[in-house]
CSV table of C-alpha atoms and ligand atoms in Angstrom, one decimal:
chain,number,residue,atom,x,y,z
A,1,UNK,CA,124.7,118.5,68.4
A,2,UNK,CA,122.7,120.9,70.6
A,3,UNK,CA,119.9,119.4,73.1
A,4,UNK,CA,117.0,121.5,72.3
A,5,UNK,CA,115.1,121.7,75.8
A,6,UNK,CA,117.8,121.6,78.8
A,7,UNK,CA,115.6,118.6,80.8
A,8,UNK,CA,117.2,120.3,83.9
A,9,UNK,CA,114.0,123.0,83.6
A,10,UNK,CA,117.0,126.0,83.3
A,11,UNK,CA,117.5,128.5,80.8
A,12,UNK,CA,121.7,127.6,81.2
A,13,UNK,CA,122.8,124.9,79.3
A,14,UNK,CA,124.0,121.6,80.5
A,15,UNK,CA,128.1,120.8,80.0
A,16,UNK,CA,126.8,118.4,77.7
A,17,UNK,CA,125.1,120.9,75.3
A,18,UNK,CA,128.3,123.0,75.2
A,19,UNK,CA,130.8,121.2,74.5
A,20,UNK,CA,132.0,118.3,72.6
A,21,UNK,CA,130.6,114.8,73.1
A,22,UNK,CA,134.2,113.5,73.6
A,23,UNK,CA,135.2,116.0,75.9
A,24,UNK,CA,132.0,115.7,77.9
A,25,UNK,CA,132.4,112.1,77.9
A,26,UNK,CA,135.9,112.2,78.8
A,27,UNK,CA,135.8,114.2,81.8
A,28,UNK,CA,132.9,112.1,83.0
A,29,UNK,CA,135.4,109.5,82.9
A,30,UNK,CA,137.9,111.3,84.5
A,31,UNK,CA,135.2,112.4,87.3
A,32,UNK,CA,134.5,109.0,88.0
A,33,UNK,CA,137.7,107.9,88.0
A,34,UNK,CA,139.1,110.2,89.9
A,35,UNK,CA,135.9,109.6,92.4
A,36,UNK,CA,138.2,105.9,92.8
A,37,UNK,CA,140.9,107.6,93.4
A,38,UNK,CA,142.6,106.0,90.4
A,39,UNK,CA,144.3,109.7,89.1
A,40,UNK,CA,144.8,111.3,91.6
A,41,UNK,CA,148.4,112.0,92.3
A,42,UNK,CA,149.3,109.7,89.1
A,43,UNK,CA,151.4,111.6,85.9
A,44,UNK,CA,148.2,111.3,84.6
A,45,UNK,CA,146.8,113.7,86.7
A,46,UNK,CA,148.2,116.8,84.9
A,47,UNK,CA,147.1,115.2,81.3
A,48,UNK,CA,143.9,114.4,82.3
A,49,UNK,CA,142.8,117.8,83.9
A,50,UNK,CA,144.0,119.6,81.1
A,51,UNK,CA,141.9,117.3,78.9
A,52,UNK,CA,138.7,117.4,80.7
A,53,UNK,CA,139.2,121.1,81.6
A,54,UNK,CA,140.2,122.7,79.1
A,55,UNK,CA,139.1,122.3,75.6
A,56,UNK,CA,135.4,123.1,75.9
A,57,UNK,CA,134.1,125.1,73.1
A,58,UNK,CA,131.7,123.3,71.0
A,59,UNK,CA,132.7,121.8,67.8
A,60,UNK,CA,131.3,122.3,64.0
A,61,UNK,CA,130.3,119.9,61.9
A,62,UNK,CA,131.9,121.7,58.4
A,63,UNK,CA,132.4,120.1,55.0
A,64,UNK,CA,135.4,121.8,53.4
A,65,UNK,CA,135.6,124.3,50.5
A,66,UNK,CA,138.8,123.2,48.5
A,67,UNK,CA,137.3,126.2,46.0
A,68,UNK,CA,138.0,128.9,48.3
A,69,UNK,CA,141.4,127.2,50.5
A,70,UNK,CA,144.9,128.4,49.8
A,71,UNK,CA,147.6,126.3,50.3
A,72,UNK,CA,149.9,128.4,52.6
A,73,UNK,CA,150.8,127.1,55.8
A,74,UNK,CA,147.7,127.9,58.4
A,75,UNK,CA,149.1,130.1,61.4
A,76,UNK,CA,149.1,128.3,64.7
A,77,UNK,CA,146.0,128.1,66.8
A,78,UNK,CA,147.6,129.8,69.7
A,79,UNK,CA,148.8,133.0,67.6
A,80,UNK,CA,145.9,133.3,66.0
A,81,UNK,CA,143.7,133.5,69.2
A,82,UNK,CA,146.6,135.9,71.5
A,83,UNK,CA,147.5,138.1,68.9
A,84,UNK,CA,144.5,140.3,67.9
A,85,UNK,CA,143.1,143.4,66.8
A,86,UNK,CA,139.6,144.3,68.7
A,87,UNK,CA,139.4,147.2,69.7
A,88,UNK,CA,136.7,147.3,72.0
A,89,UNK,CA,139.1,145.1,74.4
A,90,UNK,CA,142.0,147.0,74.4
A,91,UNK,CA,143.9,148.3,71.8
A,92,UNK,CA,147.1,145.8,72.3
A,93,UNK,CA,147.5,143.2,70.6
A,94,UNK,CA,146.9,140.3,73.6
A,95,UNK,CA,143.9,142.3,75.0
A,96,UNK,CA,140.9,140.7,73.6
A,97,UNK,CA,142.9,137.1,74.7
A,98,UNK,CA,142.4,138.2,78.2
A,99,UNK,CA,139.0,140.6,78.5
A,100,UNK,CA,137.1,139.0,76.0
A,101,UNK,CA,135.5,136.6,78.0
A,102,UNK,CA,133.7,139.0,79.6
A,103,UNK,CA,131.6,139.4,76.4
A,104,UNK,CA,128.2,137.3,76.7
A,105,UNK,CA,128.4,135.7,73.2
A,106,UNK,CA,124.4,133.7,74.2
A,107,UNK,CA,121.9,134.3,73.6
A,108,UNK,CA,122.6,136.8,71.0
A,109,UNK,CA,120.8,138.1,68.0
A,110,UNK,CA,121.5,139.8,64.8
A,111,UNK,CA,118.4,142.2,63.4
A,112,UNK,CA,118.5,142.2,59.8
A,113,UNK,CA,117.2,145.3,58.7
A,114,UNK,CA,116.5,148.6,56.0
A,115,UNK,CA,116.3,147.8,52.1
A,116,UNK,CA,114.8,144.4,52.5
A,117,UNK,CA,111.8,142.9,51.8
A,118,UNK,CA,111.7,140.4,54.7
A,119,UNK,CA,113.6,142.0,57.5
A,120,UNK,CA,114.1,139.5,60.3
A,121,UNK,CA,115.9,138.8,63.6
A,122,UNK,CA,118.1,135.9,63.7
A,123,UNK,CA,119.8,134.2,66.7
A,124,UNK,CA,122.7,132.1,67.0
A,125,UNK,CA,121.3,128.6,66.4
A,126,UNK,CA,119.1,130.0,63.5
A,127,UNK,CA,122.3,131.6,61.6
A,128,UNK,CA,124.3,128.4,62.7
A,129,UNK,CA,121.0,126.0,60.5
A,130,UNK,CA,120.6,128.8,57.7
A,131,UNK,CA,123.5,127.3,55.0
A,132,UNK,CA,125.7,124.3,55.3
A,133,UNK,CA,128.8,125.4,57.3
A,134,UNK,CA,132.1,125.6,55.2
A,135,UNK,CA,135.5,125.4,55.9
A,136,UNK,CA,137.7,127.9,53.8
A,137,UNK,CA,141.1,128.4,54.7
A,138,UNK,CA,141.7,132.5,53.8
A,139,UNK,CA,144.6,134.7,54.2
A,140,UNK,CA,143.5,138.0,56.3
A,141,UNK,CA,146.1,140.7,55.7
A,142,UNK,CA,146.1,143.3,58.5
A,143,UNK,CA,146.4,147.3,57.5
A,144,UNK,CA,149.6,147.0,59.7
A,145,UNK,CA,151.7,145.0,57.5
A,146,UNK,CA,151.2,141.4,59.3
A,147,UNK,CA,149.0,138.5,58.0
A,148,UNK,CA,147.1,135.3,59.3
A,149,UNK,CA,146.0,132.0,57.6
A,150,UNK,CA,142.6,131.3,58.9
A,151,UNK,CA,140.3,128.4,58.4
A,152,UNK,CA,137.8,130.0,59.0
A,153,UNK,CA,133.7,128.7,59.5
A,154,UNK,CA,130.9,130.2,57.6
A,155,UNK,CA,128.9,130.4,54.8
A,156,UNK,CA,128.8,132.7,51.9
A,157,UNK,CA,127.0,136.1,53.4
A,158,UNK,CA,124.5,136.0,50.0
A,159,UNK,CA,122.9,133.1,51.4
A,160,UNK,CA,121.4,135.5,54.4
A,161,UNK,CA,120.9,138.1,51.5
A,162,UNK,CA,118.6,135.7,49.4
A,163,UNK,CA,116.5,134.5,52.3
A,164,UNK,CA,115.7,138.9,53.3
A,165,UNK,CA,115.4,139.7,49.8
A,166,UNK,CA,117.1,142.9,49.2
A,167,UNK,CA,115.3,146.0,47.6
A,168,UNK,CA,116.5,147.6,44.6
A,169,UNK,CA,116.9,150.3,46.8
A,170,UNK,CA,119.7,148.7,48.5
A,171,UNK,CA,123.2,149.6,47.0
A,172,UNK,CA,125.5,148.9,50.1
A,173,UNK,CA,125.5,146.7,53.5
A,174,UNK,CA,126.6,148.2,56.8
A,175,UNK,CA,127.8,146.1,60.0
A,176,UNK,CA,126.8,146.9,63.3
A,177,UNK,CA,128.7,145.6,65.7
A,178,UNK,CA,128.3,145.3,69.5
A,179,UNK,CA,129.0,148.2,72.0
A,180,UNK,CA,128.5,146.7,75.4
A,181,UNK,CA,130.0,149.1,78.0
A,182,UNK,CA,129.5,146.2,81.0
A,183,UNK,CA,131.8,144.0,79.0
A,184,UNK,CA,133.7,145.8,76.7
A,185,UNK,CA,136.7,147.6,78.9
A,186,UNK,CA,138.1,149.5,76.0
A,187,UNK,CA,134.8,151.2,75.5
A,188,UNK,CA,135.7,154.0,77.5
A,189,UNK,CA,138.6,155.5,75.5
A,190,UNK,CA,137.1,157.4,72.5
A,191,UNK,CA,140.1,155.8,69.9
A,192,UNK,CA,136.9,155.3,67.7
A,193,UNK,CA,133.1,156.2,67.3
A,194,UNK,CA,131.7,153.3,69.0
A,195,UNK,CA,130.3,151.3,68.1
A,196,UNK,CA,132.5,150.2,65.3
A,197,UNK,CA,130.8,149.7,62.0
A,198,UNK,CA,132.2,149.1,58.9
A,199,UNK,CA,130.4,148.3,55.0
A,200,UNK,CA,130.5,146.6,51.5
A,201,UNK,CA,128.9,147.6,48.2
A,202,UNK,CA,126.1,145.8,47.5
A,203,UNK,CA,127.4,143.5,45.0
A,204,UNK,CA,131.0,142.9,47.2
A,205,UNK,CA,128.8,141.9,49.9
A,206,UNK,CA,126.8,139.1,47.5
A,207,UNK,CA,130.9,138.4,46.4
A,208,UNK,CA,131.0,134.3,47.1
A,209,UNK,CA,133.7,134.9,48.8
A,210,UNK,CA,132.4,137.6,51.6
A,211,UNK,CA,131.8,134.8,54.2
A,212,UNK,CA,129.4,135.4,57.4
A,213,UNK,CA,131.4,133.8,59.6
A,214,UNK,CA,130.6,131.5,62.8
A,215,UNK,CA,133.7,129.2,63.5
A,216,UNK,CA,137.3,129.1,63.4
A,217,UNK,CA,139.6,125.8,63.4
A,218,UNK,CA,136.6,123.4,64.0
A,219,UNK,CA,135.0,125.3,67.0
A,220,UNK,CA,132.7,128.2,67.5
A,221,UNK,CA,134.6,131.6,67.1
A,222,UNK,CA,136.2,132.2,70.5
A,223,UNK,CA,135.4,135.5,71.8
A,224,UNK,CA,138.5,137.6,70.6
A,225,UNK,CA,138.1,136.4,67.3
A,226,UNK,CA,134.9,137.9,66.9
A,227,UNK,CA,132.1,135.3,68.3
A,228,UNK,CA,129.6,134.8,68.1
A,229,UNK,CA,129.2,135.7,64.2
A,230,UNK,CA,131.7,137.9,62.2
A,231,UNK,CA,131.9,138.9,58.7
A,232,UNK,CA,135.5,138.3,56.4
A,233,UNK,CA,136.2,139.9,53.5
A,234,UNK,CA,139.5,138.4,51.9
A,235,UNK,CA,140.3,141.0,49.5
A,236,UNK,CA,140.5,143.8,51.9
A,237,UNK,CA,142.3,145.0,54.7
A,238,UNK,CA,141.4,143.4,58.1
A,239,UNK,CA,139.3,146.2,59.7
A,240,UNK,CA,136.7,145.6,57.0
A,241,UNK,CA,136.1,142.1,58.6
A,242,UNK,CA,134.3,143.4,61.7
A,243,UNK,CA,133.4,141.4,64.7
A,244,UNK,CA,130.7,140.5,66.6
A,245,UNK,CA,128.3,142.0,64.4
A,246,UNK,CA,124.5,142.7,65.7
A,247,UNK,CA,123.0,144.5,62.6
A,248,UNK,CA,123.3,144.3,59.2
A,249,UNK,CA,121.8,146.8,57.1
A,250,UNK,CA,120.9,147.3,53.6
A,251,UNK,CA,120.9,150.6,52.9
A,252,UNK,CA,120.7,153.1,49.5
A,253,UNK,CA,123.8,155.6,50.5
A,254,UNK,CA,127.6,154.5,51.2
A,255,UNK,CA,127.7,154.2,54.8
A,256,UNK,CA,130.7,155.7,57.3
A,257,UNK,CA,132.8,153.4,58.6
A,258,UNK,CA,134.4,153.5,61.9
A,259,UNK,CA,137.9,153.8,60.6
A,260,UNK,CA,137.0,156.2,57.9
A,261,UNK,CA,135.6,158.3,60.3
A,262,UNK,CA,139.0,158.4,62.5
A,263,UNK,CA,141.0,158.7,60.0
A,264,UNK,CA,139.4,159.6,56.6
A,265,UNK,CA,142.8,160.1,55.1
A,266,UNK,CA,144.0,156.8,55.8
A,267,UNK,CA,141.3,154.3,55.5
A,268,UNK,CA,138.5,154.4,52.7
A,269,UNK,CA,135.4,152.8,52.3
A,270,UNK,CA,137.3,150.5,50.1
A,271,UNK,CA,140.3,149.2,51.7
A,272,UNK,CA,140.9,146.5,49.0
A,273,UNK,CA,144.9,145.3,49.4
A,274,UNK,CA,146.5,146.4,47.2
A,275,UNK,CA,150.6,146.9,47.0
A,276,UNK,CA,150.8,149.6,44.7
A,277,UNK,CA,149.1,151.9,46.8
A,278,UNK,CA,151.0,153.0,50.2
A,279,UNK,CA,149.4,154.0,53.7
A,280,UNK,CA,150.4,157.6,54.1
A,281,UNK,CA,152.5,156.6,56.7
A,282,UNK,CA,154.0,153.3,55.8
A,283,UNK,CA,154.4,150.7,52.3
A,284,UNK,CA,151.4,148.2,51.4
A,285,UNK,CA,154.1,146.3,49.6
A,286,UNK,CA,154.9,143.5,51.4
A,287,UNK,CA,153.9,141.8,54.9
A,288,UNK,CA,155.3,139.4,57.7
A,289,UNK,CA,153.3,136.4,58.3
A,290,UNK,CA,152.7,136.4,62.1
A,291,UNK,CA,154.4,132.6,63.1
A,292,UNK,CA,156.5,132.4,60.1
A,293,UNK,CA,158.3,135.5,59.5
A,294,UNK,CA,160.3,136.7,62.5
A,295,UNK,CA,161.4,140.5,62.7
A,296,UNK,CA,164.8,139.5,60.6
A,297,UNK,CA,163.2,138.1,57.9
A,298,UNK,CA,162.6,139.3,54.9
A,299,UNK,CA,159.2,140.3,54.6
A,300,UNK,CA,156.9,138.0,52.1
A,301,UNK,CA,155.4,140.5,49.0
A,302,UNK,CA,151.9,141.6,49.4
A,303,UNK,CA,149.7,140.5,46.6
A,304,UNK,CA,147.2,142.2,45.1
A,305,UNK,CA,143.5,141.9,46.4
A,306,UNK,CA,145.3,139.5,49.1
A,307,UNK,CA,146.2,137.2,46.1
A,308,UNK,CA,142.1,136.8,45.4
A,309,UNK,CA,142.5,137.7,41.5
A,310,UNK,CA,138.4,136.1,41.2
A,311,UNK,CA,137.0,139.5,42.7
A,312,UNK,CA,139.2,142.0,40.2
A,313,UNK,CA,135.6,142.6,37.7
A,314,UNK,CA,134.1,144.6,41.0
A,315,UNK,CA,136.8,147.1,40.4
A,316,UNK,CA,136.4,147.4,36.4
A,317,UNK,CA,137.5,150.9,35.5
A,318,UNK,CA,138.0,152.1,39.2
A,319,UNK,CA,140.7,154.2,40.3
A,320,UNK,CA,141.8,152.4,42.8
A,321,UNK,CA,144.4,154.8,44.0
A,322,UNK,CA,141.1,157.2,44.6
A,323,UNK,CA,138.8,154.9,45.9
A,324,UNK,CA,141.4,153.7,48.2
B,401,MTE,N1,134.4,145.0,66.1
B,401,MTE,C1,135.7,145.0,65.7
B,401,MTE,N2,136.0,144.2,64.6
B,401,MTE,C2,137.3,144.2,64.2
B,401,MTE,C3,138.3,145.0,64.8
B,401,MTE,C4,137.9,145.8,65.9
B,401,MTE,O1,138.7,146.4,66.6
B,401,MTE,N3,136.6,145.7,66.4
B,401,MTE,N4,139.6,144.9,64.3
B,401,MTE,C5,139.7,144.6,62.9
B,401,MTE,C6,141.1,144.3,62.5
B,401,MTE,S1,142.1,145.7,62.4
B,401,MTE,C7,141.6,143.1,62.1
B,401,MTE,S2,143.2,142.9,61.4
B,401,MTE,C8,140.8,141.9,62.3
B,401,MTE,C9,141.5,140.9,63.1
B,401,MTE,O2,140.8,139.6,63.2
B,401,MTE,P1,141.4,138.4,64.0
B,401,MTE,O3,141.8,139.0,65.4
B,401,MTE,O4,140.3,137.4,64.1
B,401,MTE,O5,142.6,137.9,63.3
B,401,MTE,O6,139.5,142.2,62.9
B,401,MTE,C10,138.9,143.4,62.5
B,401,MTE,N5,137.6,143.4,63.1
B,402,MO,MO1,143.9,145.1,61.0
């Protein structure tokens, strides 16, 4: 997939490296061919730019994970990548479409660090080899009443966890994700205490089903989905699934979370959907799904933990109206 050593003795990457054999190949093709003058000017033309042009994220090789795929209808490429939540771009909802690219997403690292007996620094290609990549096909339901279906690249986060070894010191996780002022435009209005960080108990965060997250749709994550690595947590609200994450730590108290801190009485450390228990400013009890549902529809019920029944034994004897 990746060339190891660029032989063009540069640190940047050749196209070929990048971006998908077929593409690459393609648009050497089209190069050539339009070097003959053979496209140029032809109905082709249009086709063929877009072709060579356009698609050039690289691709995954993923073996699916009919275990954790629901069989909803996945939401559209395009909505999923224009309609967005990331703050740190904007806080509309086709921001991080058009100022994410400003975000380097390589080389990148993410430092693996507190309760663990082997802390470590990991980057990109190293979390890409770590576990098989999976495909899993999730629902994400936003805080806001909308949801996605995601197929989503990654493997289970308590693969990482067994290979740093956590102490038994170590009763919760926190993300740390990036806060690049050069890149990251909506940086400079305090809506949150950057950089935004969010957390799991210890045991939600070895849950199966807490994926560390790499690709999306059979490609690396593109930028305003969170790239290069994200974490997503099916059973809660969205915010939980933060992006772009640069730590993780393992740490013995329950961390703050960015949105707790904004707005303690409004978001908990929990966050698990849930449709009995309202925002204090709006019902949890149902949801539009963005692509499917238009504003005259009526809206699709919210199930509870996001319809993920498996991770119901975490909450055993809970109050989950308290530990909202
Ligand atoms: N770093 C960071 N992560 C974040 C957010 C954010 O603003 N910053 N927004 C969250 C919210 S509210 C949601 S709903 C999901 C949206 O993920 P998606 O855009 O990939 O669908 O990302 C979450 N992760
Ligand atoms: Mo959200």
């Amino acid at each position: 997939m990746l060339i190891k050593r660029p032989p063009n003795g540069r640190d940047l990457p050749f196209a070929s490296e990048i971006t998908p054999r077929a593409v690459f190949e393609s648009r050497r093709t089209f190069i050539r061919q339009l070097a003959l003058g053979s496209i140029a000017g032809s109905a082709l033309f249009e086709m063929a730019t877009r072709e060579a042009f356009a698609a050039s994220a690289q691709q995954l090789a993923t073996k699916a994970n009919p275990a954790y795929t629901v069989a909803d209808k996945q939401t559209a490429y395009k909505d999923a990548t224009t309609y967005n939540n990331f703050y740190e771009f904007g806080t509309d909802k086709g921001s991080p479409a058009r100022y994410a690219s400003a975000m380097k997403t390589r080389p990148w690292t993410v430092s693996i660090e507190g309760e663990v007996g082997k802390p470590m620094t990991l980057d990109i290609d190293a979390l890409l080899k770590l576990a098989p990549l999976e495909e899993r096909v999730y629902r994400l339901r936003c805080v806001e009443g909308w949801s996605m279906v995601i197929p989503w690249i990654g493997y289970s986060l308590s693969a990482l966890m067994k290979k740093v070894e956590p102490t038994s010191n170590a009763k919760y996780v926190q993300f740390v994700t990036a806060a690049d002022r050069q890149a990251m435009n909506g940086l400079r209005y305090p809506v949150l205490d950057w950089p935004y960080t969010e957390g799991l108990r210890i045991d939600e965060a070895a849950h199966p089903l807490t994926l560390l997250t790499l690709g999306m749709y059979g490609e690396v994550l593109p930028n305003q989905n969170g790239a290069p690595v994200r974490i997503v947590v099916p059973w809660k609200y969205g915010f939980k699934s933060a992006k772009s994450i640069v730590a993780i730590r393992f740490v013995k108290d329950q961390p703050r979370t960015a949105w707790n801190r904004a707005a303690p009485g409004e978001y908990g450390f929990y966050s698990n959907v849930n449709p009995q228990v309202d925002h204090p400013r709006w019902s949890q009890a149902s949801e539009r799904r963005i692509g499917e549902d238009g504003f005259f529809t009526k809206k699709r019920p919210t199930l509870m933990f996001n319809g993920y029944d498996d991770v119901a034994s975490l909450y055993s004897g809970m109050d989950l109206k308290k530990f909202y």
